[in-house]
Coordinates of C-alpha atoms in Angstrom, one line a residue:
Chain U
M270 CA -59.8 6.4 -1.6
N271 CA -60.2 5.2 -4.7
Q272 CA -58.3 7.9 -6.2
A273 CA -55.5 7.0 -8.3
D274 CA -51.8 8.0 -6.7
V275 CA -50.1 11.0 -8.3
S276 CA -46.8 10.3 -7.9
K277 CA -47.7 7.1 -10.1
L278 CA -48.8 8.7 -12.4
V279 CA -46.2 11.3 -13.5
S280 CA -42.2 9.6 -14.5
K281 CA -39.9 9.6 -11.3
L282 CA -36.5 11.0 -11.6
R283 CA -34.2 8.8 -9.7
I284 CA -32.7 12.3 -8.2
K285 CA -33.2 14.4 -5.8
V286 CA -35.0 17.5 -7.4
P287 CA -35.1 20.6 -5.6
P288 CA -38.6 22.2 -4.4
K289 CA -37.8 25.4 -6.4
H290 CA -35.1 25.9 -9.3
R291 CA -32.2 27.8 -9.8
K292 CA -32.0 31.3 -11.2
L293 CA -29.2 31.0 -12.9
S294 CA -28.8 35.4 -13.2
S295 CA -28.8 36.1 -17.5
P296 CA -29.6 39.5 -18.7
Q297 CA -32.7 38.5 -21.3
G298 CA -34.2 37.0 -18.0
P299 CA -35.6 33.2 -17.9
E300 CA -34.9 32.9 -21.0
G301 CA -31.1 33.2 -21.1
R302 CA -31.3 31.4 -18.0
L303 CA -32.9 28.0 -20.4
N304 CA -30.8 29.1 -23.1
K305 CA -27.6 28.3 -21.6
L306 CA -28.9 24.9 -19.1
R307 CA -29.7 23.9 -23.2
K308 CA -25.7 24.5 -23.9
T309 CA -25.2 22.1 -21.2
V310 CA -27.7 19.2 -22.0
T311 CA -26.5 19.0 -24.6
G312 CA -22.8 19.4 -24.0
L313 CA -24.0 16.6 -21.0
I314 CA -25.1 14.5 -24.4
K315 CA -22.5 15.3 -26.6
Y316 CA -19.4 14.9 -24.5
E317 CA -20.3 12.4 -21.8
R318 CA -18.5 14.4 -19.1
I319 CA -18.0 17.8 -18.3
E320 CA -17.2 20.0 -15.8
L321 CA -18.5 22.8 -14.9
N322 CA -19.9 25.1 -12.2
Y323 CA -21.5 23.8 -9.1
R324 CA -24.8 25.1 -9.5
R325 CA -25.2 25.5 -12.9
A326 CA -25.0 21.4 -13.0
D327 CA -27.1 20.4 -11.0
E328 CA -29.8 22.6 -12.3
A329 CA -28.7 20.8 -15.8
R330 CA -28.5 17.1 -14.3
Q331 CA -32.6 17.4 -14.5
Y332 CA -33.4 18.4 -17.5
A333 CA -30.6 15.7 -18.3
E334 CA -32.5 12.6 -16.3
R335 CA -35.9 14.2 -17.3
L336 CA -35.2 14.2 -21.1
I337 CA -33.7 10.9 -21.3
S338 CA -36.4 9.3 -19.1
E339 CA -39.1 10.6 -21.7
A340 CA -37.4 9.4 -24.5
I341 CA -37.3 5.6 -22.7
S342 CA -40.7 5.9 -21.8
H343 CA -42.3 7.5 -25.2
G344 CA -40.3 6.0 -27.8
D345 CA -39.4 8.4 -30.9
C346 CA -43.0 7.6 -32.5
H347 CA -44.2 10.3 -29.6
K348 CA -44.6 13.6 -31.2
P349 CA -44.9 15.8 -27.9
T350 CA -41.1 14.0 -26.8
M351 CA -39.7 14.6 -30.1
E352 CA -40.2 18.2 -29.7
I353 CA -39.2 18.8 -26.4
A354 CA -35.6 16.7 -27.8
D355 CA -35.4 19.0 -30.3
Y356 CA -35.5 21.7 -28.2
W357 CA -33.5 20.7 -25.6
L358 CA -30.7 19.6 -28.2
L359 CA -29.2 21.6 -30.6
E360 CA -27.1 19.9 -32.6
K361 CA -29.4 18.3 -34.1
Q362 CA -27.6 14.9 -34.7
L363 CA -27.3 14.3 -31.3
V364 CA -31.1 13.6 -31.4
H365 CA -30.0 10.0 -33.0
K366 CA -28.0 9.6 -30.3
L367 CA -30.2 9.8 -27.3
F368 CA -32.4 7.6 -29.1
K369 CA -30.1 5.2 -30.7
V370 CA -27.7 5.0 -28.9
L371 CA -28.8 5.9 -25.0
V372 CA -31.8 4.6 -25.2
P373 CA -31.1 1.2 -25.5
R374 CA -28.0 1.9 -22.9
Y375 CA -30.2 2.8 -19.4
E376 CA -33.1 1.0 -21.0
N377 CA -32.8 -1.5 -18.2
C378 CA -31.5 1.0 -15.8
N379 CA -32.4 0.9 -12.5
T380 CA -30.3 3.8 -10.9
A381 CA -30.3 7.9 -12.2
F382 CA -28.3 8.3 -16.0
T383 CA -26.1 11.0 -15.1
K384 CA -23.8 10.9 -12.3
M385 CA -22.3 13.7 -10.4
Y386 CA -18.8 14.0 -8.2
K387 CA -17.9 17.3 -6.7
A388 CA -14.9 18.4 -8.3
P389 CA -11.6 20.2 -6.7
Q390 CA -11.6 23.9 -6.6
A391 CA -8.9 25.5 -7.8
Y392 CA -6.7 27.0 -5.3
Y393 CA -6.7 30.6 -5.6
G394 CA -8.7 32.8 -6.9
R395 CA -12.3 32.7 -7.0
H396 CA -14.1 30.7 -4.7
I397 CA -17.0 28.5 -7.3
D398 CA -17.8 25.7 -6.2
K399 CA -16.6 22.8 -9.4
A400 CA -18.4 19.0 -10.5
V401 CA -18.2 16.8 -12.4
L402 CA -21.9 15.5 -14.3
E403 CA -21.2 12.3 -16.4
L404 CA -23.6 10.3 -17.9
R405 CA -23.4 6.7 -16.6
G406 CA -21.9 4.4 -19.2
N407 CA -19.6 6.7 -20.7
P408 CA -16.3 5.6 -22.3
Y409 CA -13.9 7.0 -19.9
P410 CA -11.9 5.6 -17.2
T411 CA -13.3 6.0 -14.0
L412 CA -13.0 9.1 -11.5
T413 CA -13.0 7.4 -8.4
N414 CA -10.7 4.7 -7.1
K415 CA -12.9 2.9 -5.3
Q416 CA -11.5 -1.0 -4.7
S417 CA -11.5 -0.9 -1.0
N418 CA -13.8 -4.4 -1.4
N419 CA -10.6 -5.6 -2.7
R420 CA -10.1 -8.7 -0.3
L421 CA -6.3 -8.8 -1.2
L422 CA -5.3 -5.3 -0.2
L423 CA -3.4 -4.8 2.9
Q424 CA -6.1 -3.7 4.9
N425 CA -8.1 -6.4 4.1
V426 CA -6.0 -8.9 4.6
L427 CA -5.2 -7.6 8.1
L428 CA -8.8 -6.9 8.9
D429 CA -9.8 -10.7 8.0
A430 CA -6.9 -12.2 10.2
A431 CA -8.2 -9.8 13.3
K432 CA -11.5 -11.3 12.4
Y433 CA -10.5 -14.6 12.6
D434 CA -8.6 -14.4 14.9
Y435 CA -11.7 -12.9 17.2
R436 CA -13.7 -15.5 16.3
Q437 CA -11.7 -18.2 16.8
A438 CA -10.9 -17.1 20.7
K439 CA -15.0 -16.7 20.9
Y440 CA -15.1 -20.3 19.6
A441 CA -12.8 -21.3 22.4
E442 CA -14.4 -19.6 24.4
M443 CA -18.2 -21.4 23.8
A444 CA -16.5 -24.5 23.8
E445 CA -15.3 -24.1 27.0
K446 CA -18.3 -22.7 28.6
L447 CA -20.7 -26.4 27.3
G448 CA -18.1 -28.2 28.2
K449 CA -17.6 -26.7 31.4
T450 CA -21.8 -27.3 31.8
E451 CA -21.7 -30.7 30.9
E452 CA -18.8 -31.9 33.7
V453 CA -21.7 -30.2 35.8
K454 CA -24.2 -31.6 34.6
S455 CA -22.5 -35.3 34.0
G456 CA -21.4 -34.6 38.0
Q457 CA -25.3 -34.2 38.7
S458 CA -26.4 -36.9 37.4
N459 CA -23.3 -39.5 38.3
E460 CA -24.7 -38.1 42.2
D461 CA -27.8 -39.2 41.0
R462 CA -27.2 -42.1 39.8
N463 CA -24.2 -42.5 43.0
K464 CA -28.0 -41.3 45.1
P465 CA -29.5 -44.5 44.9
S466 CA -26.7 -47.3 45.1
N467 CA -26.1 -45.8 48.8
Chain H
M342 CA 35.3 9.2 9.4
K343 CA 34.8 8.3 5.8
Q344 CA 38.3 8.2 6.5
R345 CA 38.7 6.1 9.0
A346 CA 36.9 3.2 8.0
L347 CA 38.5 3.3 4.6
S348 CA 41.6 2.9 7.1
L349 CA 39.9 0.0 8.6
S350 CA 38.7 -1.5 6.0
K351 CA 41.8 -1.6 4.1
T352 CA 43.8 -2.6 7.3
L353 CA 41.1 -5.8 7.1
L354 CA 42.2 -6.5 3.4
L355 CA 46.1 -6.0 4.4
S356 CA 45.5 -9.0 6.8
H357 CA 42.4 -11.1 5.9
N358 CA 42.8 -12.7 8.9
S359 CA 41.4 -12.4 12.5
K360 CA 44.1 -11.0 14.3
G361 CA 41.6 -7.6 12.7
L362 CA 38.7 -7.9 14.1
P363 CA 38.0 -7.4 17.8
A364 CA 39.1 -3.9 17.2
I365 CA 35.8 -3.9 14.6
R366 CA 34.2 -5.7 17.2
C367 CA 34.4 -2.5 19.5
L368 CA 33.0 -0.2 17.1
S369 CA 29.9 1.5 18.5
T370 CA 26.2 1.9 16.6
Q371 CA 26.9 4.2 15.2
E372 CA 30.1 4.2 13.6
A373 CA 29.4 0.3 12.6
L374 CA 27.1 2.1 10.4
E375 CA 28.5 4.9 9.3
R376 CA 31.1 2.6 7.3
R377 CA 28.4 0.0 6.6
H378 CA 27.0 2.7 4.3
H379 CA 30.9 3.7 3.4
L380 CA 31.3 0.7 2.1
F381 CA 27.9 0.8 -0.3
V382 CA 28.8 3.5 -1.2
L383 CA 32.2 2.9 -3.0
E384 CA 31.4 -0.6 -4.4
K385 CA 27.8 1.2 -5.7
K386 CA 29.9 3.5 -7.6
R387 CA 32.4 0.6 -8.6
Q388 CA 29.9 -1.2 -10.1
L389 CA 28.3 1.6 -11.8
E390 CA 32.1 2.6 -13.0
K391 CA 31.8 -1.2 -14.4
V392 CA 28.7 -0.5 -16.5
G393 CA 31.7 0.8 -19.3
R394 CA 30.0 1.9 -22.0
I395 CA 26.6 2.4 -22.3
E396 CA 24.2 0.3 -24.6
K397 CA 20.4 1.2 -24.8
I398 CA 17.6 -1.6 -24.2
E399 CA 13.7 -1.1 -25.1
V400 CA 11.6 -1.3 -22.7
N401 CA 7.9 -1.4 -23.8
Y402 CA 5.7 0.0 -21.0
K403 CA 2.0 -1.2 -20.2
G404 CA -0.3 0.8 -18.8
I405 CA -2.1 4.3 -17.3
P406 CA -2.0 6.3 -19.9
N407 CA -1.0 4.1 -22.9
D408 CA 1.0 1.8 -23.6
C409 CA 4.9 3.2 -24.6
T410 CA 8.5 2.2 -25.1
L411 CA 10.7 3.9 -23.6
V412 CA 14.4 3.4 -25.0
M413 CA 17.0 3.0 -21.1
N414 CA 20.5 2.7 -20.8
K415 CA 21.1 -1.0 -20.1
D416 CA 23.1 -1.3 -16.2
I417 CA 21.7 2.0 -15.7
S418 CA 18.0 3.4 -16.4
T419 CA 15.9 1.7 -13.1
P420 CA 12.1 1.2 -13.4
Y421 CA 11.7 4.5 -11.6
D422 CA 13.7 6.2 -14.2
C423 CA 11.3 4.9 -16.6
A424 CA 8.7 6.2 -14.2
R425 CA 10.5 9.4 -13.8
H426 CA 9.6 9.7 -17.8
L427 CA 6.2 8.6 -17.1
G428 CA 5.0 11.7 -14.6
E429 CA 5.3 12.4 -11.4
W430 CA 2.0 10.3 -9.4
H431 CA 3.6 7.3 -10.7
M432 CA 7.1 8.2 -9.4
E433 CA 5.0 8.3 -5.4
S434 CA 2.4 5.9 -6.4
S435 CA 4.2 2.5 -7.5
A436 CA 5.7 0.4 -5.5
L437 CA 7.3 -2.8 -8.0
A438 CA 7.8 -3.2 -10.9
L439 CA 7.0 -6.0 -13.3
L440 CA 9.1 -7.4 -15.8
D441 CA 7.6 -9.5 -18.4
G442 CA 4.3 -9.9 -16.5
S443 CA 6.2 -12.6 -14.5
V444 CA 9.7 -11.2 -12.0
H445 CA 9.4 -8.3 -10.1
W446 CA 11.8 -5.6 -9.5
D447 CA 13.2 -3.1 -7.2
M448 CA 12.4 -0.3 -8.1
H449 CA 15.9 1.6 -8.1
R450 CA 17.5 -1.8 -9.3
P451 CA 18.5 -1.5 -12.6
L452 CA 17.5 -3.4 -15.7
T453 CA 19.3 -6.4 -17.5
E454 CA 17.2 -6.3 -20.8
N455 CA 14.6 -5.7 -23.3
C456 CA 11.5 -6.2 -21.2
T457 CA 8.3 -5.7 -21.3
L458 CA 7.5 -3.3 -17.2
E459 CA 4.4 -2.5 -16.1
L460 CA 4.3 0.2 -13.1
Q461 CA 2.3 -2.2 -9.4
R462 CA 0.3 1.6 -6.7
F463 CA -0.9 -1.1 -3.3
N464 CA -4.0 -0.9 -5.0
I465 CA -4.9 -2.8 -8.2
A466 CA -6.6 -5.7 -8.4
E467 CA -4.3 -8.2 -7.5
P468 CA -1.1 -6.7 -4.5
Q469 CA 0.0 -10.1 -3.3
Q470 CA 3.2 -9.1 -3.6
V471 CA 3.5 -5.5 -3.3
N472 CA 1.5 -6.3 0.0
K473 CA 4.6 -8.7 0.7
A474 CA 7.0 -6.8 -0.7
F475 CA 5.6 -3.7 2.0
W476 CA 5.7 -5.9 5.3
R477 CA 9.5 -7.1 4.1
T478 CA 10.6 -3.2 4.0
C479 CA 8.4 -2.1 7.3
S480 CA 10.6 -5.4 9.3
L481 CA 14.0 -4.3 7.5
L482 CA 12.9 -0.1 8.7
L483 CA 12.3 -2.2 12.8
G484 CA 14.9 -2.9 12.5
A485 CA 17.6 0.6 11.4
C486 CA 14.3 2.4 14.2
A487 CA 15.9 -0.5 16.8
T488 CA 19.8 0.5 15.6
V489 CA 19.2 4.5 15.6
A490 CA 16.4 4.8 18.9
F491 CA 19.3 3.4 22.2
K492 CA 21.5 5.1 23.4
D493 CA 25.6 4.8 22.9
T494 CA 25.9 2.6 25.6
V495 CA 23.6 0.1 24.9
P496 CA 24.6 -2.3 22.3
V497 CA 22.4 -3.1 19.0
H498 CA 23.0 -6.0 17.2
L499 CA 20.0 -7.0 14.5
H500 CA 19.8 -10.7 13.8
S501 CA 16.7 -10.9 11.3
F502 CA 13.8 -11.3 10.2
P503 CA 11.3 -13.9 8.6
G504 CA 9.1 -13.6 6.1
P505 CA 6.5 -11.5 5.6
D506 CA 3.4 -13.1 7.1
I507 CA 0.6 -10.1 6.7
R508 CA -2.4 -11.7 8.0
S509 CA -0.2 -13.5 11.4
G510 CA -0.7 -9.0 11.8
S511 CA 2.5 -7.4 12.5
F512 CA 6.2 -7.2 10.9
I513 CA 9.3 -8.4 12.9
Y514 CA 12.6 -8.0 13.6
D515 CA 14.3 -9.6 15.8
V516 CA 17.5 -8.1 18.1
D517 CA 19.7 -9.3 20.7
L518 CA 20.3 -6.9 23.4
P519 CA 23.3 -7.8 25.1
S520 CA 23.5 -5.2 28.1
L521 CA 19.6 -5.5 28.6
P522 CA 19.1 -9.0 30.1
D523 CA 15.6 -8.4 31.3
W524 CA 13.7 -5.2 29.4
K525 CA 10.3 -4.5 28.9
P526 CA 9.2 -1.7 27.0
T527 CA 7.5 1.3 28.5
P528 CA 3.8 2.6 26.1
Q529 CA 6.5 5.5 26.7
E530 CA 9.4 3.5 24.8
L531 CA 6.7 2.1 22.7
H532 CA 5.9 5.6 21.7
T533 CA 9.5 7.1 21.4
L534 CA 10.2 4.1 18.7
S535 CA 7.2 5.0 17.1
A536 CA 8.6 8.2 16.9
E537 CA 11.5 7.1 15.1
Y538 CA 10.5 5.3 12.1
I539 CA 7.6 7.8 11.5
Q540 CA 10.4 10.2 11.9
L541 CA 12.2 7.5 8.9
T542 CA 9.2 7.7 7.0
R543 CA 8.1 11.1 6.5
K544 CA 11.8 11.1 5.4
Q545 CA 10.5 10.3 2.4
L546 CA 13.6 8.5 1.4
P547 CA 14.3 6.3 -1.8
I548 CA 15.1 2.2 -0.5
E549 CA 18.2 1.0 -2.9
R550 CA 19.3 -1.9 -4.2
L551 CA 23.4 -3.6 -4.5
D552 CA 24.6 -7.5 -5.0
V553 CA 27.7 -8.0 -3.2
S554 CA 29.5 -10.6 -3.2
M555 CA 30.0 -13.3 0.1
E556 CA 33.5 -11.0 0.8
L557 CA 32.3 -8.1 0.8
A558 CA 29.7 -8.6 2.7
L559 CA 31.6 -10.2 5.9
E560 CA 33.4 -7.1 5.2
M561 CA 30.8 -4.6 6.4
F562 CA 29.0 -6.8 8.9
V563 CA 32.3 -7.6 10.3
D564 CA 30.7 -6.2 14.2
N565 CA 27.7 -7.9 14.0
Q566 CA 28.6 -11.3 14.9
H567 CA 24.4 -12.9 14.2
K568 CA 24.5 -11.4 10.4
A569 CA 28.3 -13.0 9.7
K570 CA 27.2 -16.0 10.3
Q571 CA 24.2 -15.7 8.5
I572 CA 25.7 -14.6 5.6
P573 CA 27.6 -17.7 4.1
S574 CA 24.3 -19.5 3.6
I575 CA 22.8 -16.4 2.1
A576 CA 26.0 -16.9 -0.9
K577 CA 25.1 -21.1 -0.9
A578 CA 23.3 -20.3 -3.7
T579 CA 24.1 -17.6 -6.0
G580 CA 27.6 -16.6 -3.9
K581 CA 25.7 -12.9 -4.3
V582 CA 24.3 -11.3 -1.6
T583 CA 21.5 -8.7 -1.5
L584 CA 21.6 -5.5 0.7
Y585 CA 19.6 -2.7 0.3
K586 CA 20.5 0.8 2.2
V587 CA 17.8 3.5 3.1
D588 CA 19.3 6.6 3.8
K589 CA 22.7 5.5 6.1
Y590 CA 21.4 1.6 6.9
V591 CA 22.2 -1.3 5.4
D592 CA 21.0 -4.9 5.7
I593 CA 20.0 -8.1 4.4
S594 CA 16.8 -9.2 3.1
K595 CA 15.9 -10.5 -0.5
G596 CA 14.2 -8.3 -1.7
P597 CA 11.7 -7.0 -4.1
L598 CA 11.0 -4.3 -1.4
I599 CA 9.0 -1.3 -2.4
S600 CA 10.3 1.9 -3.6
N601 CA 10.2 4.7 -1.5
T602 CA 10.1 5.0 2.8
G603 CA 7.4 7.7 2.1
Q604 CA 4.5 4.7 0.5
I605 CA 5.0 3.5 4.6
G606 CA 1.9 5.4 5.9
R607 CA -0.2 5.4 8.8
V608 CA 2.7 2.4 11.9
A609 CA 2.7 1.9 15.2
V610 CA 5.8 -0.3 16.8
T611 CA 3.7 -1.9 18.9
S612 CA 5.8 -4.3 21.3
V613 CA 8.7 -6.7 21.9
H614 CA 8.4 -9.4 23.4
K615 CA 11.8 -11.5 24.3
L616 CA 12.4 -14.9 22.9
T617 CA 14.6 -17.7 25.0
G618 CA 17.1 -20.1 23.3
S619 CA 16.7 -23.8 23.4
S620 CA 19.4 -25.4 25.6
E621 CA 21.9 -26.1 22.4
S622 CA 21.6 -22.9 21.0
D623 CA 24.9 -20.3 22.3
L624 CA 22.3 -17.6 22.2
K625 CA 20.4 -17.3 25.0
Q626 CA 18.1 -14.4 24.8
L627 CA 16.0 -12.5 21.5
Y628 CA 14.3 -9.5 21.8
R629 CA 10.7 -9.3 19.0
F630 CA 10.5 -6.0 17.7
Q631 CA 7.2 -5.7 16.4
G632 CA 4.9 -3.3 15.0
V633 CA 1.9 -2.4 12.9
A634 CA 1.1 -0.9 9.1
L635 CA -0.8 0.7 6.6
P636 CA 0.6 2.2 3.1
T637 CA 0.2 5.7 3.0
G638 CA -3.2 7.2 1.3
V639 CA -5.7 3.6 2.6
I640 CA -8.3 4.9 5.3
L641 CA -8.8 3.4 7.7
N642 CA -11.1 4.3 10.9
H643 CA -8.9 5.3 14.3
F644 CA -11.3 1.8 15.6
A645 CA -10.2 -0.9 13.8
F646 CA -6.6 0.3 13.7
T647 CA -6.6 0.3 17.6
I648 CA -8.6 -3.7 16.3
L649 CA -4.9 -4.1 13.8
T650 CA -1.9 -2.1 17.1
E651 CA -3.9 -4.7 19.9
R652 CA -3.7 -7.4 18.2
A653 CA 0.6 -6.3 17.5
K654 CA 0.6 -6.5 20.7
K655 CA 0.2 -10.3 21.0
L656 CA 3.4 -12.7 20.7
N657 CA 3.7 -13.3 17.0
H658 CA 4.1 -17.3 16.6
A659 CA 6.6 -17.1 13.5
R660 CA 9.8 -19.3 14.1
S661 CA 12.2 -17.9 16.2
P662 CA 16.2 -17.9 15.1
I663 CA 17.5 -19.5 18.2
N664 CA 14.7 -21.6 19.5
P665 CA 12.9 -23.3 16.6
F666 CA 10.6 -25.7 17.6
S667 CA 10.6 -28.3 14.9
E668 CA 14.2 -28.7 13.2
S669 CA 17.3 -27.3 15.3
M670 CA 20.1 -26.7 12.7
S671 CA 18.3 -25.6 9.6
A672 CA 16.2 -23.7 10.7
E673 CA 18.4 -20.5 11.3
E674 CA 19.9 -20.8 8.0
S675 CA 16.4 -20.9 6.5
I676 CA 15.4 -18.1 7.8
A677 CA 17.7 -15.9 7.2
A678 CA 18.0 -17.4 3.8
R679 CA 14.3 -16.3 3.2
A680 CA 13.9 -12.7 4.9

């Protein structure tokens, strides 16, 4: 029991990492796969939002997350981290972006650093799952228009009013019940009071 | 039909007295609709021709995708035309225009001067005015459904609808059905009314606006005694009456309304209640049609929507036009003016 919990020693990613990697078939074998992913990770760090095939996006996302989390935990004076950054970022000016822009951005972040959406498919043609992969806190407008928490939206106004109505009805019911029990009680106490006099 | 309506209106214009009225009062609902629609179209054409030499105005658009300046035609171009320059998404989703950050303007109302323009959708951060316009439009269309839904043997005289109150849970139209003294709609009949409503929304009709003089409004609504009675009080302030047209149906409303009937998504006509008049009012009873609707694109769980429909079945306690509990005389005028 004195053994350290291994999961606490290794930095943990905040995305789901599947037990097996995807092969992403390539004529150069595993090296070709890594080259593909390096390109994608570089593109993601450079453009901050990219649209691509779902399989490759999901695979590249894991490497990008790992890269950023390493950069945050070790900083730019750590040689192995620098080597990793040098390997994954094909354009070397992006190494500066990683340590000077992205690390400060995500230092206090308690969610994953990237976000992935399923993108719509082409109406006809080959059926391939598409995805949009983006860094959080990018300067572009948001992709989703989710404002369902806005209390002023018509549906929320209607539901609020319905809730209010329901509560009022319940309160009225409770008050009625209370009144009845009190009546009964007071009636009983009146009887009690009356009894001795009789 | 057009010929007949024309001749009718001509005789009216010539005579200008109450002798011509009884003949028009006998028009069936359908014929009255056609006549009103025809007069509306004529007046709109006349107003367009009156513009004369076309002048240009500059409209500064603010919003998605980027701020830009559009050069439009004065008194002809509408915010909807601006939206057509911007894209299909703007045309379909914008419900109301906001001029100079303060004035809410109908999408189909011509612009009169240089201004800044914002297009408002249902899911903006502060949608109160859009919601009100939506609710008002729903009321107006409910009137259209009520006129169309009944057989020719049942005369339908629309009365009015009160100002939009969303928290009350239902939109209203008060209708006078003189030949049905004691009508309780079956669920089947309510379904039919709802179906009529849905058909109207599926047609995706633009909602046109027109300001007309009091005389013309009186002539258009000569077959409807209630509306004819309300028109002078509505026109008291400006001398103008604002009319809206959906398909062939024309009604009075203060506005603004939303751009298109296609923007009304899920809808249900939930109940019809009988309102009894007070002893001094000359109208003994009215029917209050109630319904509930959501904009297109709003996804609401069916259970939640059932709660809303159940609530909309209860009588809406908006002030009754024939039995105002507080004031006696001014109420009818104020309600009509507010609608």
